Amino acid sequence: MRAAIVTFDGYNELDSFVALALLNRAAGWRAEIVSDRQRVVSMNGVGIDTAQRIEALPHYDVVLIGSGVRTQAVAADAALMARIRLDPARQIIGAQCSGALLLARLGLLDDMPVCTDTTSRPFVEAAGAAVIEAPFHARGMIASAGGCMAAHYLAAWAIATGSGAEAARAVIDYVAPVGEKAETVARVMGVVTPFLTPQETVAI
């Protein structure tokens, strides 16, 4: 599985890096940062060079959109938004925090509710999205997570959707705190499993 972590200038490090690290621990997966420019700098000054541009997004199996301090500016940039082409019929698509705004602007939500962080909620709702008070929600091939520490829910769901729940459990078990592995796996999978199909709960 090839996964893109969409990361814009002013990005939130937790949203992009947690998903990147977890997805790359799944067997047969390759995740990479994808952006609209070669170099992006985080909200805390962490600069990274990106190998792929957003024009390549149609070639990915999984697309997770991170958040950041410039998400509203991205959503208001018609030329930039036109460069983001996603297909929920064949791609696993997710958004973290303010990334839900981009799902709304791209017309991917219909009546699907989304999760986002407290700061982003007003402008996500202003875009017409129904925000729920929950860390994670999914319908079909689209999901959203609210709060930086919910990034592992989004990553676990993506892995489970693409490679089965056992693959997701293995990744979460690997990164879970020592002495808390069983509890962490149970909590994370307890959040995402209700949103998986019966086929996805079985490892592929």
PDB file of C-alpha atoms in Angstrom:
ATOM      1  CA  MET A   1       0.000   0.000   0.000  1.00  0.00           C
ATOM      2  CA  ARG A   2       1.265   3.451  -0.899  1.00  0.00           C
ATOM      3  CA  ALA A   3       0.182   6.227   1.448  1.00  0.00           C
ATOM      4  CA  ALA A   4       0.404  10.015   1.236  1.00  0.00           C
ATOM      5  CA  ILE A   5       0.469  12.256   4.289  1.00  0.00           C
ATOM      6  CA  VAL A   6      -0.685  15.596   2.882  1.00  0.00           C
ATOM      7  CA  THR A   7       1.299  18.252   4.702  1.00  0.00           C
ATOM      8  CA  PHE A   8       1.113  21.993   4.076  1.00  0.00           C
ATOM      9  CA  ASP A   9       3.287  24.840   5.292  1.00  0.00           C
ATOM     10  CA  GLY A  10       2.544  25.585   8.955  1.00  0.00           C
ATOM     11  CA  TYR A  11       1.757  21.920   9.558  1.00  0.00           C
ATOM     12  CA  ASN A  12       1.229  20.276  12.939  1.00  0.00           C
ATOM     13  CA  GLU A  13       4.115  17.855  13.544  1.00  0.00           C
ATOM     14  CA  LEU A  14       2.062  15.356  15.546  1.00  0.00           C
ATOM     15  CA  ASP A  15      -0.577  15.029  12.845  1.00  0.00           C
ATOM     16  CA  SER A  16       1.889  14.372  10.043  1.00  0.00           C
ATOM     17  CA  PHE A  17       4.685  12.484  11.773  1.00  0.00           C
ATOM     18  CA  VAL A  18       2.614  10.115  13.921  1.00  0.00           C
ATOM     19  CA  ALA A  19       0.660   8.928  10.872  1.00  0.00           C
ATOM     20  CA  LEU A  20       3.844   8.718   8.793  1.00  0.00           C
ATOM     21  CA  ALA A  21       5.650   6.607  11.393  1.00  0.00           C
ATOM     22  CA  LEU A  22       2.767   4.248  12.105  1.00  0.00           C
ATOM     23  CA  LEU A  23       1.862   3.591   8.481  1.00  0.00           C
ATOM     24  CA  ASN A  24       5.478   2.873   7.629  1.00  0.00           C
ATOM     25  CA  ARG A  25       5.530   0.170  10.329  1.00  0.00           C
ATOM     26  CA  ALA A  26       2.783  -1.786   8.566  1.00  0.00           C
ATOM     27  CA  ALA A  27       4.102  -4.655   6.452  1.00  0.00           C
ATOM     28  CA  GLY A  28       4.011  -3.832   2.759  1.00  0.00           C
ATOM     29  CA  TRP A  29       3.206  -0.153   3.315  1.00  0.00           C
ATOM     30  CA  ARG A  30       5.178   2.886   2.190  1.00  0.00           C
ATOM     31  CA  ALA A  31       4.079   6.281   3.492  1.00  0.00           C
ATOM     32  CA  GLU A  32       5.578   9.621   2.515  1.00  0.00           C
ATOM     33  CA  ILE A  33       4.998  13.318   2.987  1.00  0.00           C
ATOM     34  CA  VAL A  34       3.234  14.959   0.041  1.00  0.00           C
ATOM     35  CA  SER A  35       2.791  18.712  -0.332  1.00  0.00           C
ATOM     36  CA  ASP A  36       2.188  21.571  -2.734  1.00  0.00           C
ATOM     37  CA  ARG A  37       5.800  22.699  -2.471  1.00  0.00           C
ATOM     38  CA  GLN A  38       9.251  21.229  -2.069  1.00  0.00           C
ATOM     39  CA  ARG A  39       9.892  22.487   1.453  1.00  0.00           C
ATOM     40  CA  VAL A  40       7.386  23.059   4.244  1.00  0.00           C
ATOM     41  CA  VAL A  41       7.984  24.387   7.743  1.00  0.00           C
ATOM     42  CA  SER A  42       5.865  23.368  10.720  1.00  0.00           C
ATOM     43  CA  MET A  43       4.048  25.623  13.161  1.00  0.00           C
ATOM     44  CA  ASN A  44       7.048  25.120  15.464  1.00  0.00           C
ATOM     45  CA  GLY A  45       9.781  25.660  12.867  1.00  0.00           C
ATOM     46  CA  VAL A  46      10.525  22.078  11.781  1.00  0.00           C
ATOM     47  CA  GLY A  47      11.393  22.125   8.088  1.00  0.00           C
ATOM     48  CA  ILE A  48      11.124  19.085   5.827  1.00  0.00           C
ATOM     49  CA  ASP A  49      11.744  18.504   2.140  1.00  0.00           C
ATOM     50  CA  THR A  50       9.028  16.635   0.286  1.00  0.00           C
ATOM     51  CA  ALA A  51       9.653  14.248  -2.579  1.00  0.00           C
ATOM     52  CA  GLN A  52       6.135  14.237  -4.014  1.00  0.00           C
ATOM     53  CA  ARG A  53       3.679  16.967  -5.000  1.00  0.00           C
ATOM     54  CA  ILE A  54      -0.066  16.842  -4.527  1.00  0.00           C
ATOM     55  CA  GLU A  55      -0.560  16.260  -8.248  1.00  0.00           C
ATOM     56  CA  ALA A  56       0.578  12.692  -7.524  1.00  0.00           C
ATOM     57  CA  LEU A  57      -2.266  12.015  -5.063  1.00  0.00           C
ATOM     58  CA  PRO A  58      -4.368   9.994  -7.563  1.00  0.00           C
ATOM     59  CA  HIS A  59      -1.571   7.405  -7.601  1.00  0.00           C
ATOM     60  CA  TYR A  60      -1.815   6.676  -3.855  1.00  0.00           C
ATOM     61  CA  ASP A  61      -3.914   3.996  -2.186  1.00  0.00           C
ATOM     62  CA  VAL A  62      -4.221   5.981   1.054  1.00  0.00           C
ATOM     63  CA  VAL A  63      -4.375   9.761   1.549  1.00  0.00           C
ATOM     64  CA  LEU A  64      -4.352  11.292   5.036  1.00  0.00           C
ATOM     65  CA  ILE A  65      -4.643  15.069   5.279  1.00  0.00           C
ATOM     66  CA  GLY A  66      -2.848  16.635   8.230  1.00  0.00           C
ATOM     67  CA  SER A  67      -3.688  19.905   9.915  1.00  0.00           C
ATOM     68  CA  GLY A  68      -1.825  23.129  10.541  1.00  0.00           C
ATOM     69  CA  VAL A  69      -2.113  26.832  11.121  1.00  0.00           C
ATOM     70  CA  ARG A  70      -2.668  27.612   7.423  1.00  0.00           C
ATOM     71  CA  THR A  71      -5.498  25.197   6.662  1.00  0.00           C
ATOM     72  CA  GLN A  72      -8.036  27.992   6.204  1.00  0.00           C
ATOM     73  CA  ALA A  73      -5.714  29.714   3.728  1.00  0.00           C
ATOM     74  CA  VAL A  74      -5.314  26.442   1.835  1.00  0.00           C
ATOM     75  CA  ALA A  75      -9.091  25.947   1.716  1.00  0.00           C
ATOM     76  CA  ALA A  76      -9.552  29.506   0.399  1.00  0.00           C
ATOM     77  CA  ASP A  77      -6.987  29.036  -2.390  1.00  0.00           C
ATOM     78  CA  ALA A  78      -9.074  27.809  -5.323  1.00  0.00           C
ATOM     79  CA  ALA A  79      -6.059  27.107  -7.516  1.00  0.00           C
ATOM     80  CA  LEU A  80      -4.414  25.019  -4.823  1.00  0.00           C
ATOM     81  CA  MET A  81      -7.591  23.102  -3.995  1.00  0.00           C
ATOM     82  CA  ALA A  82      -8.049  22.288  -7.684  1.00  0.00           C
ATOM     83  CA  ARG A  83      -4.714  20.459  -7.557  1.00  0.00           C
ATOM     84  CA  ILE A  84      -6.040  18.033  -4.917  1.00  0.00           C
ATOM     85  CA  ARG A  85      -7.780  15.178  -6.712  1.00  0.00           C
ATOM     86  CA  LEU A  86      -9.086  12.300  -4.585  1.00  0.00           C
ATOM     87  CA  ASP A  87     -11.291   9.301  -5.372  1.00  0.00           C
ATOM     88  CA  PRO A  88     -13.213   7.865  -2.391  1.00  0.00           C
ATOM     89  CA  ALA A  89     -14.373   4.974  -4.559  1.00  0.00           C
ATOM     90  CA  ARG A  90     -10.883   3.479  -4.562  1.00  0.00           C
ATOM     91  CA  GLN A  91      -8.771   5.464  -2.064  1.00  0.00           C
ATOM     92  CA  ILE A  92      -8.696   5.305   1.726  1.00  0.00           C
ATOM     93  CA  ILE A  93      -9.053   8.962   2.736  1.00  0.00           C
ATOM     94  CA  GLY A  94      -8.699  10.528   6.166  1.00  0.00           C
ATOM     95  CA  ALA A  95      -8.266  13.928   7.765  1.00  0.00           C
ATOM     96  CA  GLN A  96      -6.760  15.043  11.028  1.00  0.00           C
ATOM     97  CA  CYS A  97      -8.184  18.031  12.939  1.00  0.00           C
ATOM     98  CA  SER A  98      -8.435  21.044  10.593  1.00  0.00           C
ATOM     99  CA  GLY A  99      -7.910  18.695   7.658  1.00  0.00           C
ATOM    100  CA  ALA A 100     -11.659  18.042   7.952  1.00  0.00           C
ATOM    101  CA  LEU A 101     -12.171  21.493   6.440  1.00  0.00           C
ATOM    102  CA  LEU A 102     -10.488  20.307   3.245  1.00  0.00           C
ATOM    103  CA  LEU A 103     -12.711  17.225   3.106  1.00  0.00           C
ATOM    104  CA  ALA A 104     -15.701  19.571   3.267  1.00  0.00           C
ATOM    105  CA  ARG A 105     -14.333  21.962   0.630  1.00  0.00           C
ATOM    106  CA  LEU A 106     -13.574  19.031  -1.671  1.00  0.00           C
ATOM    107  CA  GLY A 107     -17.197  17.897  -1.424  1.00  0.00           C
ATOM    108  CA  LEU A 108     -16.352  14.504   0.022  1.00  0.00           C
ATOM    109  CA  LEU A 109     -18.581  14.527   3.096  1.00  0.00           C
ATOM    110  CA  ASP A 110     -22.191  14.739   1.898  1.00  0.00           C
ATOM    111  CA  ASP A 111     -24.072  14.313   5.208  1.00  0.00           C
ATOM    112  CA  MET A 112     -21.227  12.518   6.964  1.00  0.00           C
ATOM    113  CA  PRO A 113     -20.283  14.053  10.351  1.00  0.00           C
ATOM    114  CA  VAL A 114     -16.631  14.750  11.102  1.00  0.00           C
ATOM    115  CA  CYS A 115     -14.282  15.015  14.040  1.00  0.00           C
ATOM    116  CA  THR A 116     -11.933  17.945  14.483  1.00  0.00           C
ATOM    117  CA  ASP A 117     -10.128  19.833  17.223  1.00  0.00           C
ATOM    118  CA  THR A 118     -11.713  22.531  19.378  1.00  0.00           C
ATOM    119  CA  THR A 119      -9.891  25.393  17.660  1.00  0.00           C
ATOM    120  CA  SER A 120     -10.860  24.241  14.171  1.00  0.00           C
ATOM    121  CA  ARG A 121     -14.475  23.416  14.952  1.00  0.00           C
ATOM    122  CA  PRO A 122     -15.988  26.859  14.215  1.00  0.00           C
ATOM    123  CA  PHE A 123     -14.576  27.161  10.707  1.00  0.00           C
ATOM    124  CA  VAL A 124     -15.189  23.501   9.890  1.00  0.00           C
ATOM    125  CA  GLU A 125     -18.843  24.007  10.847  1.00  0.00           C
ATOM    126  CA  ALA A 126     -18.928  27.252   8.867  1.00  0.00           C
ATOM    127  CA  ALA A 127     -18.001  25.185   5.814  1.00  0.00           C
ATOM    128  CA  GLY A 128     -21.207  23.212   6.305  1.00  0.00           C
ATOM    129  CA  ALA A 129     -19.793  20.145   8.044  1.00  0.00           C
ATOM    130  CA  ALA A 130     -21.527  18.581  11.035  1.00  0.00           C
ATOM    131  CA  VAL A 131     -18.926  18.209  13.799  1.00  0.00           C
ATOM    132  CA  ILE A 132     -19.396  15.583  16.487  1.00  0.00           C
ATOM    133  CA  GLU A 133     -17.770  15.442  19.923  1.00  0.00           C
ATOM    134  CA  ALA A 134     -15.684  12.325  19.330  1.00  0.00           C
ATOM    135  CA  PRO A 135     -12.047  11.478  18.631  1.00  0.00           C
ATOM    136  CA  PHE A 136     -12.735   9.447  15.499  1.00  0.00           C
ATOM    137  CA  HIS A 137     -15.452   8.754  12.964  1.00  0.00           C
ATOM    138  CA  ALA A 138     -15.539   6.978   9.615  1.00  0.00           C
ATOM    139  CA  ARG A 139     -17.989   6.014   6.924  1.00  0.00           C
ATOM    140  CA  GLY A 140     -16.913   3.761   4.114  1.00  0.00           C
ATOM    141  CA  MET A 141     -13.525   4.900   2.828  1.00  0.00           C
ATOM    142  CA  ILE A 142     -13.505   8.330   4.540  1.00  0.00           C
ATOM    143  CA  ALA A 143     -12.559   9.124   8.133  1.00  0.00           C
ATOM    144  CA  SER A 144     -11.644  12.011  10.380  1.00  0.00           C
ATOM    145  CA  ALA A 145      -9.940  12.349  13.752  1.00  0.00           C
ATOM    146  CA  GLY A 146     -10.106  15.192  16.263  1.00  0.00           C
ATOM    147  CA  GLY A 147      -7.220  16.181  18.522  1.00  0.00           C
ATOM    148  CA  CYS A 148      -3.505  15.634  17.970  1.00  0.00           C
ATOM    149  CA  MET A 149      -3.421  12.541  20.161  1.00  0.00           C
ATOM    150  CA  ALA A 150      -6.122  10.974  17.989  1.00  0.00           C
ATOM    151  CA  ALA A 151      -3.626  10.542  15.143  1.00  0.00           C
ATOM    152  CA  HIS A 152      -3.057   6.915  16.087  1.00  0.00           C
ATOM    153  CA  TYR A 153      -6.773   6.205  15.662  1.00  0.00           C
ATOM    154  CA  LEU A 154      -6.680   7.531  12.115  1.00  0.00           C
ATOM    155  CA  ALA A 155      -3.533   5.573  11.291  1.00  0.00           C
ATOM    156  CA  ALA A 156      -4.876   2.366  12.838  1.00  0.00           C
ATOM    157  CA  TRP A 157      -8.123   2.687  10.882  1.00  0.00           C
ATOM    158  CA  ALA A 158      -6.250   3.241   7.628  1.00  0.00           C
ATOM    159  CA  ILE A 159      -4.060   0.184   8.211  1.00  0.00           C
ATOM    160  CA  ALA A 160      -7.030  -1.952   9.221  1.00  0.00           C
ATOM    161  CA  THR A 161      -9.018  -0.809   6.199  1.00  0.00           C
ATOM    162  CA  GLY A 162      -6.165  -1.559   3.836  1.00  0.00           C
ATOM    163  CA  SER A 163      -4.585  -4.653   5.386  1.00  0.00           C
ATOM    164  CA  GLY A 164      -6.938  -5.966   8.061  1.00  0.00           C
ATOM    165  CA  ALA A 165      -7.372  -5.393  11.776  1.00  0.00           C
ATOM    166  CA  GLU A 166      -4.576  -7.751  12.785  1.00  0.00           C
ATOM    167  CA  ALA A 167      -2.087  -5.616  10.867  1.00  0.00           C
ATOM    168  CA  ALA A 168      -3.305  -2.540  12.753  1.00  0.00           C
ATOM    169  CA  ARG A 169      -3.109  -4.351  16.088  1.00  0.00           C
ATOM    170  CA  ALA A 170       0.473  -5.379  15.367  1.00  0.00           C
ATOM    171  CA  VAL A 171       1.531  -1.787  14.643  1.00  0.00           C
ATOM    172  CA  ILE A 172      -0.181  -0.340  17.715  1.00  0.00           C
ATOM    173  CA  ASP A 173       1.266  -3.108  19.889  1.00  0.00           C
ATOM    174  CA  TYR A 174       4.752  -2.298  18.610  1.00  0.00           C
ATOM    175  CA  VAL A 175       4.572   1.408  19.463  1.00  0.00           C
ATOM    176  CA  ALA A 176       2.492   1.165  22.656  1.00  0.00           C
ATOM    177  CA  PRO A 177       4.144   2.054  25.985  1.00  0.00           C
ATOM    178  CA  VAL A 178       5.875  -0.820  27.723  1.00  0.00           C
ATOM    179  CA  GLY A 179       3.625  -2.249  30.402  1.00  0.00           C
ATOM    180  CA  GLU A 180       0.547  -0.782  28.707  1.00  0.00           C
ATOM    181  CA  LYS A 181       0.546  -2.655  25.412  1.00  0.00           C
ATOM    182  CA  ALA A 182      -2.589  -4.742  25.937  1.00  0.00           C
ATOM    183  CA  GLU A 183      -4.568  -1.797  27.239  1.00  0.00           C
ATOM    184  CA  THR A 184      -3.401   0.496  24.435  1.00  0.00           C
ATOM    185  CA  VAL A 185      -4.204  -1.992  21.678  1.00  0.00           C
ATOM    186  CA  ALA A 186      -7.628  -2.665  23.218  1.00  0.00           C
ATOM    187  CA  ARG A 187      -8.420   1.050  23.477  1.00  0.00           C
ATOM    188  CA  VAL A 188      -7.290   1.988  19.960  1.00  0.00           C
ATOM    189  CA  MET A 189      -8.936  -0.974  18.285  1.00  0.00           C
ATOM    190  CA  GLY A 190     -12.049  -0.454  20.391  1.00  0.00           C
ATOM    191  CA  VAL A 191     -12.386   3.005  18.862  1.00  0.00           C
ATOM    192  CA  VAL A 192     -11.813   2.061  15.216  1.00  0.00           C
ATOM    193  CA  THR A 193     -13.296  -1.453  14.948  1.00  0.00           C
ATOM    194  CA  PRO A 194     -16.951  -0.286  14.929  1.00  0.00           C
ATOM    195  CA  PHE A 195     -16.164   1.571  11.702  1.00  0.00           C
ATOM    196  CA  LEU A 196     -14.653  -1.429   9.891  1.00  0.00           C
ATOM    197  CA  THR A 197     -16.522  -3.827   7.647  1.00  0.00           C
ATOM    198  CA  PRO A 198     -16.596  -7.525   8.643  1.00  0.00           C
ATOM    199  CA  GLN A 199     -14.002  -8.203   5.939  1.00  0.00           C
ATOM    200  CA  GLU A 200     -11.658  -5.551   7.337  1.00  0.00           C
ATOM    201  CA  THR A 201     -11.712  -7.034  10.816  1.00  0.00           C
ATOM    202  CA  VAL A 202      -9.939 -10.085   9.378  1.00  0.00           C
ATOM    203  CA  ALA A 203      -6.287  -9.761   8.444  1.00  0.00           C
ATOM    204  CA  ILE A 204      -5.536  -9.890   4.741  1.00  0.00           C
TER     205      ILE A 204
END
